[in-house]
CSV table of C-alpha atoms and ligand atoms in Angstrom, one decimal:
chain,number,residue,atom,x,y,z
A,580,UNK,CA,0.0,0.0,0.0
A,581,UNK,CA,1.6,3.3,-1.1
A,582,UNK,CA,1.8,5.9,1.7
A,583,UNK,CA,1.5,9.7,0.9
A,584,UNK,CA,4.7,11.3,2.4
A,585,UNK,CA,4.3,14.8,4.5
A,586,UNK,CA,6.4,16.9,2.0
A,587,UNK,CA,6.2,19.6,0.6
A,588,UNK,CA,4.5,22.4,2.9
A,589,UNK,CA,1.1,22.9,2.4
A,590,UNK,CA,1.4,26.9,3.0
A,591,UNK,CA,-1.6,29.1,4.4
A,592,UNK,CA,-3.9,30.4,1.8
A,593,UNK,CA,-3.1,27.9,-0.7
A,594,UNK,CA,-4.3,24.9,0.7
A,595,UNK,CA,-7.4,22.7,1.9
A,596,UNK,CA,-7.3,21.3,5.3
A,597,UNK,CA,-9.5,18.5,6.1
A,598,UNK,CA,-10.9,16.8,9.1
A,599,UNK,CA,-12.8,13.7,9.6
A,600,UNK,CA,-15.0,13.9,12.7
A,601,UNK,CA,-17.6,17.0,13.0
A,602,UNK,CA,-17.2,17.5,17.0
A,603,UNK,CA,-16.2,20.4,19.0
A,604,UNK,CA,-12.6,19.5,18.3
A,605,UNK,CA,-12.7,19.1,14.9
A,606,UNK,CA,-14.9,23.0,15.1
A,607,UNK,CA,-11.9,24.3,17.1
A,608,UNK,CA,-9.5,22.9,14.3
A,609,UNK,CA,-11.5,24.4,11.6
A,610,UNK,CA,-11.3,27.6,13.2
A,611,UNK,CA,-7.7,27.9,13.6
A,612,UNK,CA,-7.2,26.3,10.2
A,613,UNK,CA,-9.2,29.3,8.7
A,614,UNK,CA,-7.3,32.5,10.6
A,615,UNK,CA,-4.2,30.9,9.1
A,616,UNK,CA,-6.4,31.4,5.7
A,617,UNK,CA,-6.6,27.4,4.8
A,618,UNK,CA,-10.0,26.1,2.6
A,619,UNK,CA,-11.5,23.4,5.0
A,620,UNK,CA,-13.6,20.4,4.8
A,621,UNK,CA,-15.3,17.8,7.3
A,622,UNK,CA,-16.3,14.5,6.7
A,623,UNK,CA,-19.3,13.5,9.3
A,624,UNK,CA,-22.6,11.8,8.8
A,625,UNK,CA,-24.3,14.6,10.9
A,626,UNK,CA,-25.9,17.4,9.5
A,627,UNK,CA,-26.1,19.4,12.8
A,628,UNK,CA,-22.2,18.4,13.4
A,629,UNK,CA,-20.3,21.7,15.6
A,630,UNK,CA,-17.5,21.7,13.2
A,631,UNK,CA,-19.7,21.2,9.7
A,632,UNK,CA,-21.6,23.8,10.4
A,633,UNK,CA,-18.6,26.0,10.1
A,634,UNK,CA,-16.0,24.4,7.7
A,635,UNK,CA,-16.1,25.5,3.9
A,636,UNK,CA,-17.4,22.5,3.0
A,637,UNK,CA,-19.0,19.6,5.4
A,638,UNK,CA,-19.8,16.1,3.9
A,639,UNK,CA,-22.3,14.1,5.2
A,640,UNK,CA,-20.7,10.9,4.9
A,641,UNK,CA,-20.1,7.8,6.9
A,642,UNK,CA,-16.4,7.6,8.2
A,643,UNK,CA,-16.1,4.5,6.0
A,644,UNK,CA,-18.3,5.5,3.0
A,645,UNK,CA,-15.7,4.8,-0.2
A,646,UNK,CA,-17.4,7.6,-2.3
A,647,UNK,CA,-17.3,10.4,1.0
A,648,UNK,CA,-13.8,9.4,1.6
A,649,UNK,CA,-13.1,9.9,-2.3
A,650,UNK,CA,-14.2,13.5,-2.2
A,651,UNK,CA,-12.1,14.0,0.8
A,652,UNK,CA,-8.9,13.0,-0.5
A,653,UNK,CA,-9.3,14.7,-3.5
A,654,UNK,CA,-10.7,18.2,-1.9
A,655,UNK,CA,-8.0,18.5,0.9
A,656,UNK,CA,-4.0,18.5,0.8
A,657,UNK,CA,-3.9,16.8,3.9
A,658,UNK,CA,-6.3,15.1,6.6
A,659,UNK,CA,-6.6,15.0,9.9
A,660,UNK,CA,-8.7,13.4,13.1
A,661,UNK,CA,-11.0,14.9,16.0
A,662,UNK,CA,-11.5,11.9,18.0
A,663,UNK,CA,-9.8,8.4,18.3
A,664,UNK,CA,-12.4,6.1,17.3
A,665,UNK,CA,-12.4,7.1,13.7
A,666,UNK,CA,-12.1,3.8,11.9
A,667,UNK,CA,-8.2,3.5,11.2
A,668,UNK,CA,-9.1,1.8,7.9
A,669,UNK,CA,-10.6,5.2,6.9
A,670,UNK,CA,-7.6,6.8,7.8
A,671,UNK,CA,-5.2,4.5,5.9
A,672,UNK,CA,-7.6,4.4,2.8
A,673,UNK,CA,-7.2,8.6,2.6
A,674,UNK,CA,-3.3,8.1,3.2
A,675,UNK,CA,-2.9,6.1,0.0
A,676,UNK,CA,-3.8,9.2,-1.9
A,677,UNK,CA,-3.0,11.7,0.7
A,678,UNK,CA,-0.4,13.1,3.6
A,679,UNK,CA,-2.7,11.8,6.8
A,680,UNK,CA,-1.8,12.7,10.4
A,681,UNK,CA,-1.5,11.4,12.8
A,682,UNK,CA,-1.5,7.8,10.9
A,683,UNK,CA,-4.3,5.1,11.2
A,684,UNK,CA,-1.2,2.9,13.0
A,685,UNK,CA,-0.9,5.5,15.4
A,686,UNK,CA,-4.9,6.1,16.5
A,687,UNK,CA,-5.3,2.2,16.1
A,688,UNK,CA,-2.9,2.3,19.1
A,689,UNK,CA,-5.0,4.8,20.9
A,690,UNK,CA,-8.0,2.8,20.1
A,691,UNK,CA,-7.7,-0.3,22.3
A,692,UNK,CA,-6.6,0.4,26.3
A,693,UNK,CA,-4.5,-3.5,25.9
A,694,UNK,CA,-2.5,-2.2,22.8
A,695,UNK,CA,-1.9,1.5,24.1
A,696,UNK,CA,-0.5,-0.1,27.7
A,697,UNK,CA,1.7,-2.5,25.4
A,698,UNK,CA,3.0,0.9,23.8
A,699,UNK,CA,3.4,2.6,26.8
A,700,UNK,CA,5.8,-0.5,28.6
A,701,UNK,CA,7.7,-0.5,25.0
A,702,UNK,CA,8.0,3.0,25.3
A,703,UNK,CA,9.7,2.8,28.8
A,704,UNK,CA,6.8,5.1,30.5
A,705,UNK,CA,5.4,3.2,33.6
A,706,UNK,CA,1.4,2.5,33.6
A,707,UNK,CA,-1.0,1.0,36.2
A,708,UNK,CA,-0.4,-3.1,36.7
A,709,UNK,CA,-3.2,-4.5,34.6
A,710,UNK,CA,-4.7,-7.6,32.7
A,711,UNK,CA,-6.1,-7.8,29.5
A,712,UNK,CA,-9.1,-9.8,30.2
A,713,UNK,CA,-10.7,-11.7,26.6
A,714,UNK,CA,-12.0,-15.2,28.0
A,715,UNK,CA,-12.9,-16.9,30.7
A,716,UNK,CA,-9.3,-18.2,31.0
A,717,UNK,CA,-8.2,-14.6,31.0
A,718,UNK,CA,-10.5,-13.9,33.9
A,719,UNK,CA,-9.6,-16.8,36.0
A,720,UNK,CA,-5.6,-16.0,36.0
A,721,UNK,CA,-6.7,-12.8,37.5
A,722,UNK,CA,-4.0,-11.8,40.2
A,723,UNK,CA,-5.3,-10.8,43.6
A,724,UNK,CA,-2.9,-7.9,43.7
A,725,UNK,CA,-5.3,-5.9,40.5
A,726,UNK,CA,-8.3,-5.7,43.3
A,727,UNK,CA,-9.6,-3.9,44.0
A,728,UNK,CA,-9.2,-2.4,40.2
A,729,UNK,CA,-11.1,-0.7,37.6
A,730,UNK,CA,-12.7,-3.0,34.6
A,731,UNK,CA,-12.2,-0.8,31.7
A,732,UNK,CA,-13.7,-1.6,27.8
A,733,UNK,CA,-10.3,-2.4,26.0
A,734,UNK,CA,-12.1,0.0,23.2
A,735,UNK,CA,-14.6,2.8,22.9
A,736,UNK,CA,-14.6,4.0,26.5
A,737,UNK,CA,-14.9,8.0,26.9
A,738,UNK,CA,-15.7,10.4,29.4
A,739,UNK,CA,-15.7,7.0,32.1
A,740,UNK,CA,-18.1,5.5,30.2
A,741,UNK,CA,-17.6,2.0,29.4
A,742,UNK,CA,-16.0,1.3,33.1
A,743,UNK,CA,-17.1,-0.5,36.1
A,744,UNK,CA,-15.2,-0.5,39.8
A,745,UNK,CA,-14.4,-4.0,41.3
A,746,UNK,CA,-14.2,-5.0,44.5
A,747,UNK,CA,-14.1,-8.6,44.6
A,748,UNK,CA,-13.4,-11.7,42.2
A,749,UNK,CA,-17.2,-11.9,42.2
A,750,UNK,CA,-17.5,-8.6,41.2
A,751,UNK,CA,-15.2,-8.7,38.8
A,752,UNK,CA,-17.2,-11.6,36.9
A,753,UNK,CA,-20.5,-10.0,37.3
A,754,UNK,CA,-18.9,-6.1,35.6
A,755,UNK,CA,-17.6,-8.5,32.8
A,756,UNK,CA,-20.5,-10.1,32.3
A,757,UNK,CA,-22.3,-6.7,32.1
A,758,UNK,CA,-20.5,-5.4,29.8
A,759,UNK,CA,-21.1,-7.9,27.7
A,760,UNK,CA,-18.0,-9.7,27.9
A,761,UNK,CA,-16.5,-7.7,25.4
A,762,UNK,CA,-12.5,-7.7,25.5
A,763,UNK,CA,-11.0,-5.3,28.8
A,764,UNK,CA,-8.2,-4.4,31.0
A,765,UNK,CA,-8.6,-4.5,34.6
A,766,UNK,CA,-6.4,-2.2,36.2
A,767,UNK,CA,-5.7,-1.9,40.2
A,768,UNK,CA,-6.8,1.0,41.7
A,769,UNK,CA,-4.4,3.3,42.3
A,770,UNK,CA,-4.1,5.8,45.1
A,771,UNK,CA,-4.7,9.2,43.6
A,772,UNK,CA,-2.6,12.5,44.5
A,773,UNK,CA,-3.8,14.3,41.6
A,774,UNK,CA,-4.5,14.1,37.7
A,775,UNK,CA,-2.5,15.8,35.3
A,776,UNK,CA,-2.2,15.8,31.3
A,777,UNK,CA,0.6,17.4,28.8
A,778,UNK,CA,0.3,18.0,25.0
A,779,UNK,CA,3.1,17.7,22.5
A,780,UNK,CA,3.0,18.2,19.0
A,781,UNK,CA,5.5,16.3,16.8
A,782,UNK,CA,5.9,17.4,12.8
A,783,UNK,CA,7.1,15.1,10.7
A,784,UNK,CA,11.1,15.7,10.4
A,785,UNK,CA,10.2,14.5,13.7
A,786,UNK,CA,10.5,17.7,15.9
A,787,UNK,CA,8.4,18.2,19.3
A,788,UNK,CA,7.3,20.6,20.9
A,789,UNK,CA,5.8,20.2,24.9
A,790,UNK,CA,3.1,22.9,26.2
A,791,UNK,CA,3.0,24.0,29.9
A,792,UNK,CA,1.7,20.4,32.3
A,793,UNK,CA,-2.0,20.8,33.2
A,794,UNK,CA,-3.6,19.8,36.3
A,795,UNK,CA,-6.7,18.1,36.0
A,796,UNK,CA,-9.9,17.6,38.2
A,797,UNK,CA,-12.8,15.7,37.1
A,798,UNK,CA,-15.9,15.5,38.3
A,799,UNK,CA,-18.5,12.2,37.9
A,800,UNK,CA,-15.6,11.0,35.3
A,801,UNK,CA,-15.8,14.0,33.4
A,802,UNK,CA,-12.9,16.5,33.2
A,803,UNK,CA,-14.4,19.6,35.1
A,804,UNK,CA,-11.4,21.8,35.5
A,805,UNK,CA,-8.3,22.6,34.2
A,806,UNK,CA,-5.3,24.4,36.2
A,807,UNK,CA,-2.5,25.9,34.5
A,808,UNK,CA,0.5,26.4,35.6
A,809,UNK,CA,0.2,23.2,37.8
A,810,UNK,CA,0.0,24.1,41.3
A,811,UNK,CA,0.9,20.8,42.4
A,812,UNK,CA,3.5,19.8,40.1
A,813,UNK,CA,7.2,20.3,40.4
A,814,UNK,CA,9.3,21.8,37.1
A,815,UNK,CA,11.0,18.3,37.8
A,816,UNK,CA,7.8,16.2,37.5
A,817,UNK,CA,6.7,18.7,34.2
A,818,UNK,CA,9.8,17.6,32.6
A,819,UNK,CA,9.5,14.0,33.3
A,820,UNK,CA,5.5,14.6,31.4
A,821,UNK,CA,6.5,15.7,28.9
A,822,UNK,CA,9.7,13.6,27.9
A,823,UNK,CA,7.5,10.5,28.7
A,824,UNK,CA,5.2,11.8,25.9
A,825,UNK,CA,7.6,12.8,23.3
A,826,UNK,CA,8.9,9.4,24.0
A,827,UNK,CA,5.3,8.0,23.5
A,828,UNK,CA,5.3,9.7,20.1
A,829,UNK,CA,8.4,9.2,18.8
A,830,UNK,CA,8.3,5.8,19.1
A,831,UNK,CA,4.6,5.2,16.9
A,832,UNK,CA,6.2,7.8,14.5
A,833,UNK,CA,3.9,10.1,15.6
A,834,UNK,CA,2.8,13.2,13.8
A,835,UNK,CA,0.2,15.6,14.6
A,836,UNK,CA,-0.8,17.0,18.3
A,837,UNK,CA,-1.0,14.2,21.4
A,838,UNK,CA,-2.3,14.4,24.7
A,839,UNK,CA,-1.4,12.0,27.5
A,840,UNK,CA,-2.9,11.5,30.4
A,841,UNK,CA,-1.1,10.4,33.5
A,842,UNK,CA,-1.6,10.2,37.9
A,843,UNK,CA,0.3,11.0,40.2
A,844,UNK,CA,0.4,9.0,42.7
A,845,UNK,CA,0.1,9.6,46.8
A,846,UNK,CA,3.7,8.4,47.0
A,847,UNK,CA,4.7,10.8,43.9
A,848,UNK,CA,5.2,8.2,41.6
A,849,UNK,CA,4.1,9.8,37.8
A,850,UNK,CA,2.2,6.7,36.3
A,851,UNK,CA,0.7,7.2,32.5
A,852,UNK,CA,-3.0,6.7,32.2
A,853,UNK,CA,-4.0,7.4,28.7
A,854,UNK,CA,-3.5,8.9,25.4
A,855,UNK,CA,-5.4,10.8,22.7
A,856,UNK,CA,-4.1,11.1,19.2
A,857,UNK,CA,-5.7,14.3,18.8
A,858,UNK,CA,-6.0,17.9,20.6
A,859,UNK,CA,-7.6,17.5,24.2
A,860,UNK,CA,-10.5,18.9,26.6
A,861,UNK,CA,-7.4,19.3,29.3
A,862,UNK,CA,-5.7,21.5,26.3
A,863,UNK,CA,-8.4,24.0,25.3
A,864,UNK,CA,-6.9,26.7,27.8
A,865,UNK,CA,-4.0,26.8,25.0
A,866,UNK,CA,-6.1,28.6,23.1
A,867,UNK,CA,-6.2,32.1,25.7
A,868,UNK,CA,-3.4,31.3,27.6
A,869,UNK,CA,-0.4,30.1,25.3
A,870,UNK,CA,1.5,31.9,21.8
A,871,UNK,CA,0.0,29.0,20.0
A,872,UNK,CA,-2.7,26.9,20.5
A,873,UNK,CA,-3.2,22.8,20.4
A,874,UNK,CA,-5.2,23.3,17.2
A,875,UNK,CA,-2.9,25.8,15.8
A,876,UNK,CA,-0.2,23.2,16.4
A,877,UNK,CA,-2.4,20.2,15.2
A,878,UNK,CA,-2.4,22.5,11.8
A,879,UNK,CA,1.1,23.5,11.5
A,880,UNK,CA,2.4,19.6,12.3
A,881,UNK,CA,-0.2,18.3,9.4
A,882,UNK,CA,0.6,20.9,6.7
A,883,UNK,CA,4.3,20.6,7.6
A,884,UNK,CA,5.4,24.2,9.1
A,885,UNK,CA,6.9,24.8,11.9
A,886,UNK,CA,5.9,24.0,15.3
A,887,UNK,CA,7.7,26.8,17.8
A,888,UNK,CA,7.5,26.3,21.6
A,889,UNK,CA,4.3,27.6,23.0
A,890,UNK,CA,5.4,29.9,25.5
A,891,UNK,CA,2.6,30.3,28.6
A,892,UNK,CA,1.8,33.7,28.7
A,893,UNK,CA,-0.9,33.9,31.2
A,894,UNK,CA,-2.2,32.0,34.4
A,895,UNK,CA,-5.5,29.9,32.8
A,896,UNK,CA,-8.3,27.8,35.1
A,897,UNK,CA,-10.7,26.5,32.4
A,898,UNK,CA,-14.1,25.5,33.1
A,899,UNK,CA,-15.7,22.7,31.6
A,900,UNK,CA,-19.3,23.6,30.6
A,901,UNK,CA,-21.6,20.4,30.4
A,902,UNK,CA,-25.6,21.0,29.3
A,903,UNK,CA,-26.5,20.6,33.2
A,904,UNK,CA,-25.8,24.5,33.4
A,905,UNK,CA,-28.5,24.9,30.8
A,906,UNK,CA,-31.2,23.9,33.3
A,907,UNK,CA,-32.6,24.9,36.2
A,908,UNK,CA,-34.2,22.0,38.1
A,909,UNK,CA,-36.7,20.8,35.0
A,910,UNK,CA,-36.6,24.6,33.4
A,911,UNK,CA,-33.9,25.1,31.1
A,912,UNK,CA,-32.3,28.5,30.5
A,913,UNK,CA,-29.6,30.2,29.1
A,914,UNK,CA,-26.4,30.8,31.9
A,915,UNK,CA,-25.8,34.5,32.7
A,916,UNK,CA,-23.2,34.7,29.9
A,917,UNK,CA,-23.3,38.8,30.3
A,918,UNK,CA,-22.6,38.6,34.0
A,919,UNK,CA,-19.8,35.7,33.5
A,920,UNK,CA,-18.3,37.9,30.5
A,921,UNK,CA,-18.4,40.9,33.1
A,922,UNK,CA,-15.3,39.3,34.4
A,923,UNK,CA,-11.9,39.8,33.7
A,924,UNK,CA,-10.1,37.4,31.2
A,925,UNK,CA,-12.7,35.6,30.7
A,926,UNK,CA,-13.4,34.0,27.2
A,927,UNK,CA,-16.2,31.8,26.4
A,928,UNK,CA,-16.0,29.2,23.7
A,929,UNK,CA,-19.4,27.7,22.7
A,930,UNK,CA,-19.6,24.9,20.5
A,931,UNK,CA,-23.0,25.8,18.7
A,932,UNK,CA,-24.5,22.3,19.8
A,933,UNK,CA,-28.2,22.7,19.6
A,934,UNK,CA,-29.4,20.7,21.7
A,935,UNK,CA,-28.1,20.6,25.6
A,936,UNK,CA,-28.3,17.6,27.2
A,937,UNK,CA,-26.8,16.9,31.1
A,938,UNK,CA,-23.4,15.8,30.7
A,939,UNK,CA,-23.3,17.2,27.1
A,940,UNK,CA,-19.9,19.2,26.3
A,941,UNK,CA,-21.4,22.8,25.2
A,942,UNK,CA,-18.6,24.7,25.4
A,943,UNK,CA,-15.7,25.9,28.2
A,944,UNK,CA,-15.1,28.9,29.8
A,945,UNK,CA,-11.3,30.0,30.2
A,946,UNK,CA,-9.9,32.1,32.8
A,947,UNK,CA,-6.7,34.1,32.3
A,948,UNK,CA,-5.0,36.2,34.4
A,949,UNK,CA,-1.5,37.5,35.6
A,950,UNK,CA,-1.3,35.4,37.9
A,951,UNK,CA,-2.3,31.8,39.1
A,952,UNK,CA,-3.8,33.0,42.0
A,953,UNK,CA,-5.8,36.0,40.4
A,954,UNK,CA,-7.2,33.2,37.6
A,955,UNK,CA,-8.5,30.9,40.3
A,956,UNK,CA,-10.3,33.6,41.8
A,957,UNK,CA,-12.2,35.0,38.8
A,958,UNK,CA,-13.2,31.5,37.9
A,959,UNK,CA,-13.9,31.1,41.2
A,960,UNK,CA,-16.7,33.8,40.3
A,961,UNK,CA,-17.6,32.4,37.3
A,962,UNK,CA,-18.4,29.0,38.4
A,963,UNK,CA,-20.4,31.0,41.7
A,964,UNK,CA,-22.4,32.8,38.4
A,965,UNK,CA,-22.9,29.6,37.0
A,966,UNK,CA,-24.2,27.2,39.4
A,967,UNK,CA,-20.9,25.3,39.6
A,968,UNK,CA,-18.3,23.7,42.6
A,969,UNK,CA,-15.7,25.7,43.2
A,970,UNK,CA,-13.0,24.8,40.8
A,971,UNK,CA,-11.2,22.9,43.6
A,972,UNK,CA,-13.7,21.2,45.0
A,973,UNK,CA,-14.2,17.6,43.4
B,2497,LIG,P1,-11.6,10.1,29.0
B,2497,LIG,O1,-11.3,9.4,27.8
B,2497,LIG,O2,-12.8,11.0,29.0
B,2497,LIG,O3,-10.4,10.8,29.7
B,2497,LIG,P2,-12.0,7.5,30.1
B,2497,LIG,O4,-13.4,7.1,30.0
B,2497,LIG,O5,-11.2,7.0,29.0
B,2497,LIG,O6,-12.0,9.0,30.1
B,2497,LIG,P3,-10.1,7.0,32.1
B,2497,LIG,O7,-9.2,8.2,31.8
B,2497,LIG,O8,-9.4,5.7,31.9
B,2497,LIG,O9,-11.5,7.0,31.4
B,2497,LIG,O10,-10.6,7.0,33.6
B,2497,LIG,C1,-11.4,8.1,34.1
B,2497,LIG,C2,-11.0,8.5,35.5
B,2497,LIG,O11,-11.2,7.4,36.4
B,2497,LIG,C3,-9.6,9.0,35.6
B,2497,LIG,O12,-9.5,10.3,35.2
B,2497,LIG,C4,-9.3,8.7,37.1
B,2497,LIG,O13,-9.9,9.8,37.8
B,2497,LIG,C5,-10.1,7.5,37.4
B,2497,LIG,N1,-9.3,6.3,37.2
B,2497,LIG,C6,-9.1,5.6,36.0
B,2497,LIG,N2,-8.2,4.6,36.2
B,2497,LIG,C7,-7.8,4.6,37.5
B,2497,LIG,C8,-7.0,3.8,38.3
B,2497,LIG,N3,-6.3,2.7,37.7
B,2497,LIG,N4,-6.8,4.1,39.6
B,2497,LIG,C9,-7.5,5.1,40.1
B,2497,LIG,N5,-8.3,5.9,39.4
B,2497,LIG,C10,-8.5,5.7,38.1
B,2498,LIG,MG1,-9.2,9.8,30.7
């Protein structure tokens, strides 16, 4: 199978970007692929998709859909993803006719928990003891030391979906029988210090670049809140993030943006959780806070300019905002968006979603400020404004 090679450049204002997935990510790409003055398609079945409604051109189109992945190749100079569980036979059928990142090898790595932990050990990064658990056999040879543990689907899990919390052998049995005994990885749960996340970008002459560690707090399994600069995180421990995720992508060849997810652990070990081939939730404050954003990034590494260091330029607290702030009890409503916008440094990004549903990603709210105390406090506001926790309180 011939594979399109990332050379030459495909310069601003002379090319066509495209994107298959029509989410809020792939909306977020779109955007930043048009200031920089790039034509852009989307390839998703739905009509109402966040990022179709805004590209040049959307396709309604199943991801696998021969004659919607035809028009794609030939429309865009290169292609792109917005979430993981794109089919990577799409991706590899575009990459015979054009420059795809990051590759379908790379997200079919990202796409089953048992092959991303294999990469992760290959890659010398340490992850949680696990099991891959595909028959009964697999089950059985359970070792007492992964309970209690979390039983995670190996593939399509998101937002802690997909995941139950094990006790006991007989627990165990009973969450793999109700998830349908489809293939998992049991992990032993960890004692939690804190969550945090990093993103790199990597081009293809194989250059990365690492944005400013994250600290993460989510809420119900959901990512809630974002705190940059870390305030739990030494330089030291940053530095160990982020060479553990260049690492990560240089060995699958990686190019395009990657975010990896990692614990750390009440005893301060730094222990990889997860990876994303693709920009991330825990990455939108790049976008008010940072020279460059992740989408930015995840243009210039696909069209082959140059990625530059982000530099940090402001303290950022993002807020997650999920459709339960669009009711009221029963009633729904529209949040106080003057009275939040009243704020200093605050900028809200809605993702045009039409309908809001509890739990829904409608859009995030970041918070920047001179400094990380000054940030907290605003969104401290905010969140008061909008019916939300405290952004440090789980
Ligand atoms: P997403 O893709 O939205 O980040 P997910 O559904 O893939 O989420 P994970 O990231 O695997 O799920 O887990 C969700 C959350 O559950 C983690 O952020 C962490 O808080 C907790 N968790 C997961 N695995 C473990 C573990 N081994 N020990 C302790 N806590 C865990
Ligand atoms: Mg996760």
């Amino acid at each position: 199978m011939a594979v399109v090679t990332g050379l030459p450049t495909k310069l601003p204002g002379e090319a066509t970007l495209g994107v298959m997935g029509g989410g809020q990510l792939g909306r977020m790409f779109v955007h930043a692929a048009q200031a920089l003055g790039y034509r852009t398609v989307v390839l998703d079945p739905d009509p109402q998709s966040p990022a179709g409604l805004v590209a040049h051109e959307h396709i309604h189109a199943d991801y696998l859909d021969a004659a919607g992945l035809a028009r794609l190749a030939e429309q865009c100079d290169a292609i792109t993803t917005e979430f993981e569980n794109v089919p990577a036979q799409a991706l590899n059928t575009l990459a015979e006719r054009r420059f795809v990142a990051p590759s379908g090898a790379a997200v079919a790595i990202c796409q089953d928990r048992a092959d991303e932990k294999a990469h992760f050990t290959a890659s010398g990064v340490a992850c949680a003891p696990h099991a891959v658990i595909r028959s009964q056999a697999d089950l059985d040879a359970v070792a007492d030391a992964l309970l209690p543990g979390i039983l995670k689907t190996a593939r399509m899990g998101y937002d802690g979906k997909g995941q139950q919390r094990v006790k006991t052998r007989a627990e165990l049995a009973a969450a793999w029988e109700a998830l349908k005994r489809v293939p998992c990885v049991l992990e032993q749960m960890l004692p939690l210090k804190l969550e945090l996340s990093v993103i790199v970008a990597r081009g293809a002459d194989g250059q990365v670049v690492q944005f400013p560690v994250q600290q993460n707090l989510h809420r119900d399994g959901i990512l809630a809140v974002t705190q940059v600069p870390a305030p739990d995180v030494s330089e030291a421990m940053q530095a160990e993030a982020g060479a553990s995720a260049a690492r990560i992508a240089a060995s699958m060849d990686y190019v395009g943006v990657l975010c990896v997810e990692f614990f750390v652990l009440q005893d301060g070990r730094l222990v990889v959780n997860e990876m994303a081939p693709r920009p991330h939730n825990s990455g939108h404050y790049t976008m008010d806070a940072c020279e460059v954003s992740q989408f930015e990034a995840q243009v210039r590494a696909m069209a082959g300019l140059p990625l530059c260091a982000p530099r940090l330029h402001s303290a950022a607290v993002m807020l997650n905002l999920l459709g339960d702030q669009w009711f009221d009890g029963s009633q729904e409503r529209t949040p106080a968006w003057d009275r939040v916008l009243a704020l200093p440094g605050t900028h809200l990004h809605l993702y045009g979603k039409t309908e809001a549903r509890r739990g829904r990603k409608m859009g995030h709210l970041n918070v920047t400020a001179a400094t990380p105390a000054e940030a907290l406090r605003v969104a401290g506001e905010a969140a008061a404004i909008l019916g939300l926790p405290a952004p440090t309180a789980a």
